Coordinates of C-alpha atoms in Angstrom, one line a residue:
M1 CA -34.5 -17.8 -33.0
E2 CA -35.4 -15.3 -35.7
K3 CA -38.2 -16.6 -37.9
T4 CA -37.7 -16.6 -41.7
N5 CA -39.6 -17.9 -44.7
T6 CA -37.9 -19.7 -47.6
I7 CA -38.8 -18.6 -51.1
A8 CA -37.0 -20.1 -54.1
G9 CA -34.4 -21.5 -51.8
K10 CA -33.6 -18.1 -50.2
K11 CA -34.3 -17.0 -46.7
I12 CA -36.6 -14.0 -46.6
D13 CA -36.9 -11.7 -43.5
K14 CA -40.3 -12.2 -41.9
S15 CA -40.6 -8.5 -41.2
R16 CA -40.6 -7.8 -45.0
I17 CA -43.4 -10.3 -45.6
I18 CA -45.5 -8.9 -42.8
S19 CA -44.9 -5.3 -43.9
L20 CA -45.9 -6.2 -47.5
E21 CA -49.0 -8.0 -46.3
K22 CA -50.1 -4.7 -44.6
G23 CA -49.3 -2.7 -47.7
K24 CA -46.2 -1.2 -46.3
I25 CA -42.6 -1.3 -47.5
P26 CA -40.1 -2.2 -44.7
P27 CA -37.9 0.7 -43.5
Q28 CA -34.9 1.0 -45.9
A29 CA -32.5 3.4 -47.5
V30 CA -31.2 1.7 -50.6
D31 CA -29.8 4.9 -52.1
L32 CA -27.7 5.5 -49.0
E33 CA -26.5 1.9 -49.1
E34 CA -25.3 2.4 -52.6
A35 CA -23.5 5.7 -51.6
V36 CA -21.8 4.1 -48.6
L37 CA -20.5 1.0 -50.6
G38 CA -19.3 3.2 -53.5
A39 CA -17.5 5.5 -51.1
M40 CA -15.8 2.6 -49.3
M41 CA -14.4 1.3 -52.7
I42 CA -12.9 4.7 -53.6
D43 CA -11.7 6.2 -50.3
K44 CA -9.9 4.3 -47.5
K45 CA -11.0 6.9 -45.0
G46 CA -14.6 5.9 -45.6
I47 CA -13.9 2.4 -44.5
D48 CA -12.3 3.5 -41.2
D49 CA -15.4 5.6 -40.5
V50 CA -18.1 3.0 -40.9
I51 CA -16.4 -0.5 -40.4
D52 CA -17.3 -0.5 -36.7
I53 CA -20.8 0.9 -37.3
L54 CA -22.3 -1.5 -39.9
H55 CA -22.4 -5.2 -40.4
S56 CA -23.6 -7.0 -43.5
D57 CA -27.2 -7.7 -42.1
A58 CA -27.7 -4.0 -41.7
F59 CA -28.1 -3.6 -45.5
Y60 CA -31.6 -4.1 -46.9
D61 CA -30.6 -5.2 -50.4
V62 CA -29.2 -8.7 -50.5
K63 CA -26.6 -7.7 -53.2
H64 CA -25.3 -5.0 -50.8
Q65 CA -25.0 -7.5 -48.0
E66 CA -22.7 -9.6 -50.2
I67 CA -20.6 -6.7 -51.3
Y68 CA -20.2 -5.4 -47.8
A69 CA -19.3 -8.9 -46.5
V70 CA -16.4 -9.0 -49.1
I71 CA -15.2 -5.5 -48.1
Y72 CA -15.2 -6.5 -44.5
E73 CA -13.3 -9.7 -45.3
L74 CA -10.6 -7.7 -47.1
F75 CA -10.4 -5.2 -44.2
Q76 CA -10.0 -8.1 -41.7
N77 CA -7.1 -9.5 -43.8
S78 CA -5.5 -6.1 -44.1
Q79 CA -5.7 -6.2 -47.9
P80 CA -6.3 -3.2 -50.1
I81 CA -10.0 -2.3 -50.8
D82 CA -10.9 -1.0 -54.2
L83 CA -13.1 -1.8 -57.2
L84 CA -10.7 -4.5 -58.5
T85 CA -10.0 -6.3 -55.2
V86 CA -13.7 -6.3 -54.3
S87 CA -14.6 -7.7 -57.8
N88 CA -11.9 -10.3 -57.6
L89 CA -13.0 -11.7 -54.2
L90 CA -16.6 -11.7 -55.3
K91 CA -15.6 -13.7 -58.3
K92 CA -13.5 -16.1 -56.2
N93 CA -16.5 -16.6 -53.9
G94 CA -18.8 -17.2 -56.8
K95 CA -21.0 -14.1 -56.0
L96 CA -20.0 -11.6 -58.7
E97 CA -22.8 -12.4 -61.1
M98 CA -25.3 -12.5 -58.2
V99 CA -24.5 -8.9 -57.2
G100 CA -24.9 -7.7 -60.8
G101 CA -21.3 -8.1 -62.1
D102 CA -18.6 -5.5 -62.6
F103 CA -21.1 -3.2 -64.2
Y104 CA -23.0 -2.8 -60.9
L105 CA -19.8 -2.3 -58.9
I106 CA -18.7 0.4 -61.3
R107 CA -22.1 2.1 -61.0
L108 CA -21.7 2.2 -57.2
T109 CA -18.4 4.0 -57.4
Q110 CA -19.8 6.5 -59.8
K111 CA -22.6 7.4 -57.4
V112 CA -20.2 9.3 -55.2
A113 CA -17.1 11.5 -55.5
S114 CA -15.7 11.1 -52.0
S115 CA -16.5 9.6 -48.6
A116 CA -17.8 12.9 -47.2
H117 CA -20.7 12.4 -44.8
I118 CA -20.3 8.6 -45.0
E119 CA -20.6 8.1 -41.3
F120 CA -23.9 10.0 -41.2
H121 CA -25.2 7.9 -44.0
A122 CA -24.1 4.7 -42.3
R123 CA -26.0 5.6 -39.1
I124 CA -29.2 6.1 -41.1
I125 CA -28.7 2.7 -42.6
L126 CA -28.3 1.2 -39.1
Q127 CA -31.4 3.0 -37.9
K128 CA -33.4 1.5 -40.8
Y129 CA -32.1 -1.9 -39.9
I130 CA -33.0 -1.5 -36.2
Q131 CA -36.6 -0.5 -37.3
R132 CA -36.8 -3.7 -39.4
K133 CA -35.5 -5.8 -36.4
L134 CA -38.1 -4.2 -34.2
I135 CA -40.8 -5.1 -36.7
S136 CA -39.6 -8.7 -36.8
I137 CA -39.3 -9.0 -33.0
S138 CA -42.7 -7.4 -32.4
S139 CA -44.4 -9.7 -34.9
E140 CA -42.8 -12.7 -33.2
I141 CA -43.9 -11.4 -29.7
I142 CA -47.5 -10.9 -31.0
E143 CA -47.6 -14.4 -32.5
N144 CA -46.3 -16.0 -29.3
A145 CA -48.7 -14.0 -27.1
Y146 CA -51.6 -15.6 -28.9
D147 CA -50.2 -19.0 -28.0
E148 CA -52.0 -20.1 -24.8
S149 CA -49.3 -22.6 -24.0
T150 CA -46.6 -19.9 -23.8
D151 CA -45.6 -19.0 -20.2
V152 CA -46.2 -15.2 -19.9
F153 CA -43.0 -14.7 -17.8
D154 CA -40.9 -16.6 -20.3
L155 CA -42.5 -14.4 -23.0
L156 CA -41.6 -11.3 -21.1
D157 CA -38.0 -12.4 -20.5
D158 CA -37.5 -13.4 -24.1
A159 CA -39.0 -10.1 -25.4
E160 CA -36.8 -8.0 -23.1
G161 CA -33.7 -10.0 -24.0
K162 CA -34.2 -9.5 -27.7
L163 CA -34.9 -5.8 -27.2
F164 CA -31.7 -5.6 -25.1
E165 CA -29.7 -7.2 -27.9
V166 CA -30.9 -4.6 -30.3
T167 CA -30.2 -1.8 -27.9
Q168 CA -26.6 -3.0 -27.3
G169 CA -26.0 -3.8 -30.9
N170 CA -25.2 -7.4 -29.8
L171 CA -27.6 -9.2 -32.1
K172 CA -27.2 -12.9 -31.8
K173 CA -24.7 -14.3 -34.2
S174 CA -24.2 -17.7 -35.7
S175 CA -20.9 -19.6 -35.3
E176 CA -17.7 -17.8 -36.1
D177 CA -14.8 -19.3 -38.0
A178 CA -11.4 -20.0 -36.3
G179 CA -9.7 -17.3 -38.4
S180 CA -11.8 -14.4 -37.1
L181 CA -11.6 -15.8 -33.5
V182 CA -7.8 -16.0 -33.6
K183 CA -7.6 -12.4 -34.7
Q184 CA -9.9 -11.4 -31.8
A185 CA -7.8 -13.4 -29.4
L186 CA -4.5 -11.8 -30.6
K187 CA -6.0 -8.3 -30.4
K188 CA -7.1 -9.1 -26.8
I189 CA -3.7 -10.4 -25.9
Q190 CA -2.1 -7.3 -27.3
E191 CA -4.4 -5.1 -25.2
I192 CA -3.6 -7.1 -22.1
G193 CA 0.1 -6.6 -22.8
N194 CA -0.5 -2.8 -23.0
Q195 CA -2.3 -3.0 -19.6
E196 CA 0.6 -4.8 -17.9
G197 CA -1.3 -8.1 -17.6
M198 CA -4.5 -6.7 -16.1
S199 CA -7.1 -8.0 -18.6
G200 CA -10.1 -7.8 -16.3
L201 CA -11.5 -5.4 -13.6
A202 CA -9.0 -4.7 -10.8
T203 CA -10.4 -5.4 -7.3
G204 CA -7.9 -3.3 -5.3
F205 CA -6.5 -6.5 -3.6
T206 CA -3.0 -6.8 -5.0
K207 CA -2.4 -10.6 -4.7
L208 CA -5.9 -11.4 -5.9
D209 CA -5.5 -9.2 -9.0
A210 CA -2.2 -10.9 -9.7
L211 CA -3.8 -14.3 -9.6
T212 CA -6.9 -13.6 -11.6
S213 CA -5.7 -10.6 -13.8
G214 CA -8.8 -9.0 -12.5
W215 CA -12.4 -10.3 -12.6
Q216 CA -13.0 -11.3 -16.2
P217 CA -16.0 -10.5 -18.4
S218 CA -18.6 -13.3 -18.6
D219 CA -17.3 -15.1 -15.5
L220 CA -19.5 -16.3 -12.7
I221 CA -17.6 -15.9 -9.4
I222 CA -18.9 -17.6 -6.2
I223 CA -17.7 -16.3 -2.9
A224 CA -18.8 -18.6 -0.1
A225 CA -18.4 -18.6 3.7
R226 CA -20.2 -19.4 6.9
P227 CA -22.2 -16.6 8.5
G228 CA -20.0 -14.1 10.3
M229 CA -16.9 -14.8 8.2
G230 CA -17.1 -11.5 6.3
K231 CA -18.7 -12.2 2.9
T232 CA -20.5 -8.9 2.7
A233 CA -17.6 -7.1 4.3
F234 CA -15.3 -8.4 1.5
V235 CA -17.6 -7.4 -1.4
I236 CA -18.3 -4.0 0.2
S237 CA -14.6 -3.4 0.4
M238 CA -14.1 -4.6 -3.1
A239 CA -17.0 -2.6 -4.6
K240 CA -15.7 0.6 -2.9
N241 CA -12.2 -0.1 -4.3
M242 CA -13.5 -0.7 -7.8
A243 CA -15.8 2.4 -7.8
I244 CA -13.6 4.9 -6.1
D245 CA -10.1 3.9 -7.1
F246 CA -10.8 2.6 -10.6
N247 CA -14.1 4.3 -11.5
H248 CA -15.8 1.0 -12.5
A249 CA -19.6 1.2 -12.2
V250 CA -20.7 -1.5 -9.7
A251 CA -24.3 -2.9 -9.2
V252 CA -25.0 -4.5 -5.8
F253 CA -28.2 -6.6 -5.3
S254 CA -28.6 -6.8 -1.6
L255 CA -31.3 -9.4 -0.7
E256 CA -30.4 -9.4 3.0
M257 CA -29.5 -5.9 4.1
S258 CA -31.3 -2.6 3.2
S259 CA -29.5 -0.2 0.9
V260 CA -29.1 2.3 3.7
Q261 CA -27.4 -0.3 5.9
L262 CA -25.1 -1.3 3.1
I263 CA -24.1 2.3 2.3
T264 CA -23.5 2.9 6.0
R265 CA -21.0 0.1 6.0
M266 CA -19.3 1.7 3.1
I267 CA -19.2 5.0 4.8
S268 CA -17.7 3.4 7.9
S269 CA -15.0 1.6 5.8
E270 CA -14.2 4.8 3.9
T271 CA -14.2 7.2 6.9
G272 CA -12.7 5.0 9.6
L273 CA -15.8 5.7 11.9
T274 CA -17.5 2.7 13.3
S275 CA -21.0 1.8 12.2
E276 CA -22.2 2.0 15.8
K277 CA -21.1 5.6 16.0
L278 CA -22.7 6.4 12.6
R279 CA -25.9 4.7 13.7
K280 CA -26.2 6.6 16.9
G281 CA -24.9 9.9 15.5
N282 CA -22.8 10.6 18.6
L283 CA -19.7 12.0 16.7
E284 CA -17.2 14.5 18.0
P285 CA -16.7 17.7 16.1
H286 CA -13.5 16.5 14.4
E287 CA -15.3 13.3 13.5
W288 CA -18.1 15.2 11.8
E289 CA -15.4 17.0 9.8
Q290 CA -13.8 13.7 9.0
L291 CA -17.1 12.3 7.9
N292 CA -18.0 15.2 5.6
V293 CA -14.6 15.3 3.9
K294 CA -14.1 11.6 3.3
V295 CA -17.7 10.7 2.3
K296 CA -17.4 13.0 -0.8
K297 CA -15.5 10.4 -2.8
L298 CA -18.1 7.7 -1.9
S299 CA -21.1 10.0 -2.9
D300 CA -19.5 10.5 -6.3
A301 CA -18.7 6.8 -6.8
P302 CA -20.7 4.9 -9.5
I303 CA -22.3 2.4 -7.1
F304 CA -25.9 1.3 -7.6
I305 CA -27.6 -0.7 -4.9
D306 CA -30.9 -2.6 -5.2
D307 CA -32.3 -4.0 -2.0
T308 CA -35.4 -5.8 -3.4
P309 CA -36.1 -8.8 -1.1
S310 CA -36.6 -12.4 -2.5
L311 CA -35.5 -11.2 -5.9
S312 CA -36.2 -13.7 -8.7
I313 CA -33.7 -14.5 -11.4
F314 CA -36.3 -13.1 -13.9
D315 CA -36.3 -9.7 -12.1
L316 CA -32.6 -9.7 -11.7
R317 CA -32.0 -10.2 -15.5
A318 CA -34.4 -7.3 -16.2
K319 CA -32.8 -5.0 -13.7
A320 CA -29.2 -5.9 -14.7
R321 CA -29.9 -5.3 -18.4
R322 CA -31.2 -1.8 -17.6
L323 CA -28.2 -1.0 -15.4
V324 CA -25.7 -2.2 -18.0
S325 CA -27.5 -0.3 -20.7
Q326 CA -28.2 3.0 -18.8
H327 CA -25.2 3.2 -16.5
N328 CA -22.5 1.1 -18.2
V329 CA -22.3 -1.1 -15.1
K330 CA -19.1 -3.3 -15.3
I331 CA -19.7 -5.8 -12.5
I332 CA -22.8 -7.3 -10.7
V333 CA -22.7 -8.4 -7.1
I334 CA -25.5 -10.5 -5.5
D335 CA -25.7 -10.9 -1.7
Y336 CA -26.6 -13.7 -1.5
L337 CA -27.6 -16.5 -3.8
Q338 CA -29.7 -18.6 -1.4
L339 CA -32.1 -15.7 -0.9
M340 CA -33.0 -15.6 -4.6
T341 CA -36.0 -17.4 -6.1
A342 CA -35.9 -19.2 -9.4
G343 CA -39.1 -18.3 -11.2
G344 CA -40.8 -15.1 -12.2
N345 CA -44.2 -17.0 -12.1
G346 CA -44.1 -17.6 -8.4
K347 CA -43.6 -21.3 -8.7
G348 CA -40.9 -23.1 -6.9
G349 CA -40.1 -25.3 -9.8
G350 CA -39.1 -28.5 -7.9
N351 CA -37.1 -28.9 -4.7
R352 CA -34.6 -26.4 -3.4
E353 CA -31.6 -28.0 -4.9
Q354 CA -33.2 -27.9 -8.4
E355 CA -34.1 -24.2 -7.8
I356 CA -30.5 -23.3 -6.8
S357 CA -29.3 -25.1 -9.9
T358 CA -31.6 -23.1 -12.0
I359 CA -30.5 -19.8 -10.4
S360 CA -26.8 -20.8 -10.8
R361 CA -27.2 -21.7 -14.4
N362 CA -29.1 -18.5 -15.2
L363 CA -26.5 -16.3 -13.4
K364 CA -23.8 -17.8 -15.7
A365 CA -26.0 -17.2 -18.7
L366 CA -26.5 -13.6 -17.5
A367 CA -22.8 -13.0 -17.2
K368 CA -22.2 -14.2 -20.8
E369 CA -25.1 -12.2 -22.2
L370 CA -24.0 -8.9 -20.6
S371 CA -20.3 -9.7 -20.9
V372 CA -19.7 -8.6 -17.3
P373 CA -18.4 -10.5 -14.2
V374 CA -21.2 -11.7 -11.9
I375 CA -20.2 -12.3 -8.3
A376 CA -22.7 -14.2 -6.2
L377 CA -22.2 -14.7 -2.4
S378 CA -23.2 -18.1 -1.1
Q379 CA -23.7 -19.8 2.3
L380 CA -21.7 -22.9 3.3
S381 CA -23.2 -26.0 4.9
R382 CA -22.8 -26.6 8.7
A383 CA -20.4 -29.4 7.9
V384 CA -17.6 -26.8 8.4
E385 CA -18.7 -26.2 12.0
T386 CA -18.9 -29.9 12.9
R387 CA -15.7 -31.0 11.2
G388 CA -12.7 -31.6 13.5
G389 CA -9.3 -30.2 12.9
S390 CA -9.0 -27.4 10.4
K391 CA -12.2 -25.4 9.7
R392 CA -10.9 -24.3 6.3
P393 CA -13.8 -24.7 3.8
L394 CA -13.9 -27.3 1.0
L395 CA -15.7 -27.4 -2.3
S396 CA -17.9 -30.1 -0.9
D397 CA -19.2 -27.6 1.7
L398 CA -21.1 -25.6 -0.9
R399 CA -24.7 -25.5 0.3
E400 CA -27.7 -27.1 -1.4
S401 CA -26.3 -27.7 -4.9
G402 CA -23.2 -29.1 -6.6
A403 CA -24.4 -27.2 -9.7
I404 CA -22.9 -24.0 -8.2
E405 CA -19.4 -25.6 -8.4
Q406 CA -20.1 -26.8 -11.9
D407 CA -21.4 -23.5 -13.3
A408 CA -18.9 -21.1 -11.6
D409 CA -15.7 -20.1 -13.3
I410 CA -14.2 -19.2 -9.9
V411 CA -15.2 -20.7 -6.5
S412 CA -13.7 -19.0 -3.5
F413 CA -14.0 -19.1 0.2
I414 CA -13.5 -16.6 3.0
F415 CA -11.9 -18.1 6.2
R416 CA -11.0 -16.3 9.4
P417 CA -9.3 -18.6 12.0
E418 CA -10.1 -16.0 14.8
Y419 CA -13.7 -16.7 14.4
Y420 CA -13.1 -20.2 15.8
G421 CA -10.8 -18.9 18.6
M422 CA -7.6 -19.8 16.8
T423 CA -4.6 -17.5 17.3
E424 CA -2.2 -19.0 14.7
W425 CA -2.4 -20.1 11.1
D426 CA -2.0 -23.8 10.5
D427 CA 1.3 -23.4 8.7
D428 CA 4.8 -24.5 9.6
E429 CA 5.8 -21.0 10.9
H430 CA 2.7 -20.8 13.2
T431 CA 2.1 -17.3 12.0
P432 CA -0.2 -15.2 14.2
C433 CA -3.6 -14.8 12.6
E434 CA -5.1 -11.9 14.6
G435 CA -6.9 -9.4 12.4
Q436 CA -6.4 -11.5 9.3
G437 CA -8.6 -13.4 6.9
E438 CA -7.9 -15.8 4.0
F439 CA -9.4 -15.6 0.5
I440 CA -9.2 -19.1 -0.8
V441 CA -9.5 -19.7 -4.6
A442 CA -10.6 -23.3 -4.7
K443 CA -11.6 -23.5 -8.3
H444 CA -10.3 -21.3 -11.1
R445 CA -11.4 -22.4 -14.6
N446 CA -8.9 -20.2 -16.4
G447 CA -6.0 -19.8 -13.9
G448 CA -4.2 -21.0 -10.8
L449 CA -5.3 -21.6 -7.2
D450 CA -4.1 -19.9 -4.1
N451 CA -4.8 -18.9 -0.5
I452 CA -4.5 -15.2 -0.2
R453 CA -4.2 -13.6 3.2
L454 CA -5.8 -10.2 3.8
K455 CA -6.1 -7.8 6.6
F456 CA -9.5 -7.7 8.4
T457 CA -10.4 -4.7 10.4
G458 CA -13.4 -5.9 12.5
H459 CA -14.8 -2.7 13.8
L460 CA -15.0 -1.3 10.3
A461 CA -16.0 -4.6 8.6
K462 CA -13.2 -3.9 6.1
F463 CA -10.8 -6.1 4.1
S464 CA -7.6 -4.7 2.7
D465 CA -4.2 -5.8 1.6
L466 CA -2.0 -7.4 4.3
E467 CA 1.1 -5.3 4.8
E468 CA 4.5 -6.9 4.6
G469 CA 5.7 -7.8 8.1
F470 CA 2.2 -7.6 9.5
S471 CA 2.2 -9.3 12.9
S472 CA 0.0 -9.8 16.0
E473 CA 2.1 -7.2 17.8
F474 CA 1.4 -4.7 15.0
Q475 CA -2.3 -5.5 15.0
S476 CA -2.5 -5.3 18.8
S477 CA -1.1 -1.8 18.7
M478 CA -3.9 -0.7 16.3
N479 CA -6.4 -0.1 19.1
N480 CA -9.8 1.1 18.0
P481 CA -9.6 4.9 18.3
F482 CA -13.4 5.1 18.8
D483 CA -14.2 2.2 21.1
D484 CA -12.1 1.4 24.2
D485 CA -13.9 -1.9 24.7
F486 CA -12.9 -3.3 21.3
S487 CA -10.2 -6.0 21.3
P488 CA -8.5 -7.4 18.2
N489 CA -8.9 -10.9 19.7
Q490 CA -12.6 -10.5 20.1
R491 CA -14.9 -12.7 18.0
I492 CA -17.1 -10.1 16.3
E493 CA -20.8 -11.0 16.2
P494 CA -23.1 -9.0 13.9
K495 CA -24.8 -7.3 16.8
D496 CA -21.4 -6.1 18.2
A497 CA -20.3 -4.4 15.1
F498 CA -23.6 -3.1 13.7
G499 CA -26.3 -3.5 16.3
D500 CA -28.3 -5.9 14.1
D501 CA -28.6 -9.5 15.3
D502 CA -29.8 -10.7 11.9
V503 CA -27.1 -9.0 9.7
P504 CA -24.1 -11.4 9.3
F505 CA -20.9 -10.3 7.8

């Protein structure tokens, strides 16, 4: 929380006091503040140029903060903005005398003749504000650093978080009134209507996008399954779709597989060449041509992979902030949650269930802070394997912590009946399930639930939309063009598909 002192009943920015104590005046541009406010009251174009750049706290002079707040309120209510309307609203709010009366407002309008260069002036005002914020944040960091009871990793995380807020322009706000929130919601609804119902990030899976309207900013999405079901295959397919088809920047934190292994899977999925062939390099001439042509799209895709093992939630936050800031990353994927550690200080922080709860809670906080969807893969307990009848996962099967279910906005499972030797879905039609998987949305905080069937191509570790009329006969005819020994009915173990015993799907 930003520290302030109270003098004569008014809150005074601590950075100003510290600066004056050192004999320095805080960074400011009061003359430009006067010019910008004057221009906004005489020229509508000036308002349009700066209303998205400045906020009331960016002004150094308290009088200017109040005047800008009134201008912004008039703008939000689509009311005319001039000397008279500003004066009237200030009077209504009981702030007219505080800002110097009508005389001061008139003097502001006489400072300028037009709104020329107003955007340039506004950006200088914002720069001075950022300098003042940095002074305030730095002084608070120094003060906390002298406190022996402060955990150094908490201090680092807090410092980086505050600097990230300044960088993003998302300085922490107090509560907002219902009126402004309703306007934001209406604007969002209108934007969704213009995008034909897709309010979030499209995944490339048609039915899933229809159910969720795309992955939503600030959501924590859990995708859970038993080893070998295809968790990694699903998110790799999804990341490739999002980056190549929709040009969304994707960050993947792979705690289990190396970055080269992960990108090799993506190459296999994109080119149609098995990972075994790519690993051994024994390609035919036409396959080399196929590889070189089709890999071009993937090499240009905005995908960022970090394979740091045993990543802590502290390190993840730091890395994620930089990726969002530097590369405009739109979605974060973590493979997988149980391989993360909770503390940056090397302490376990209690039993494993408490640690997973801490990680889950922090992932949700990270999604809200960065306003991006965070997808975390998770293991399921062995209860699925020992249970009789249907092996379809349940929410109670989430491993190690019920907090995962509580914190997540969406909890989903991946289920492939073939893995358990089944040949038909457990529906009334006894539909063949060869080469298919099910994406089960078991919890959806802001939408409906569904079981979405997808096509699974085992030798490429690839999920895709299930074509209409897809059947076992159709799947059986799709023989692997690169491996005569492959059978669609075969239960794929990690070593069969990729040559690595310890790399589950």
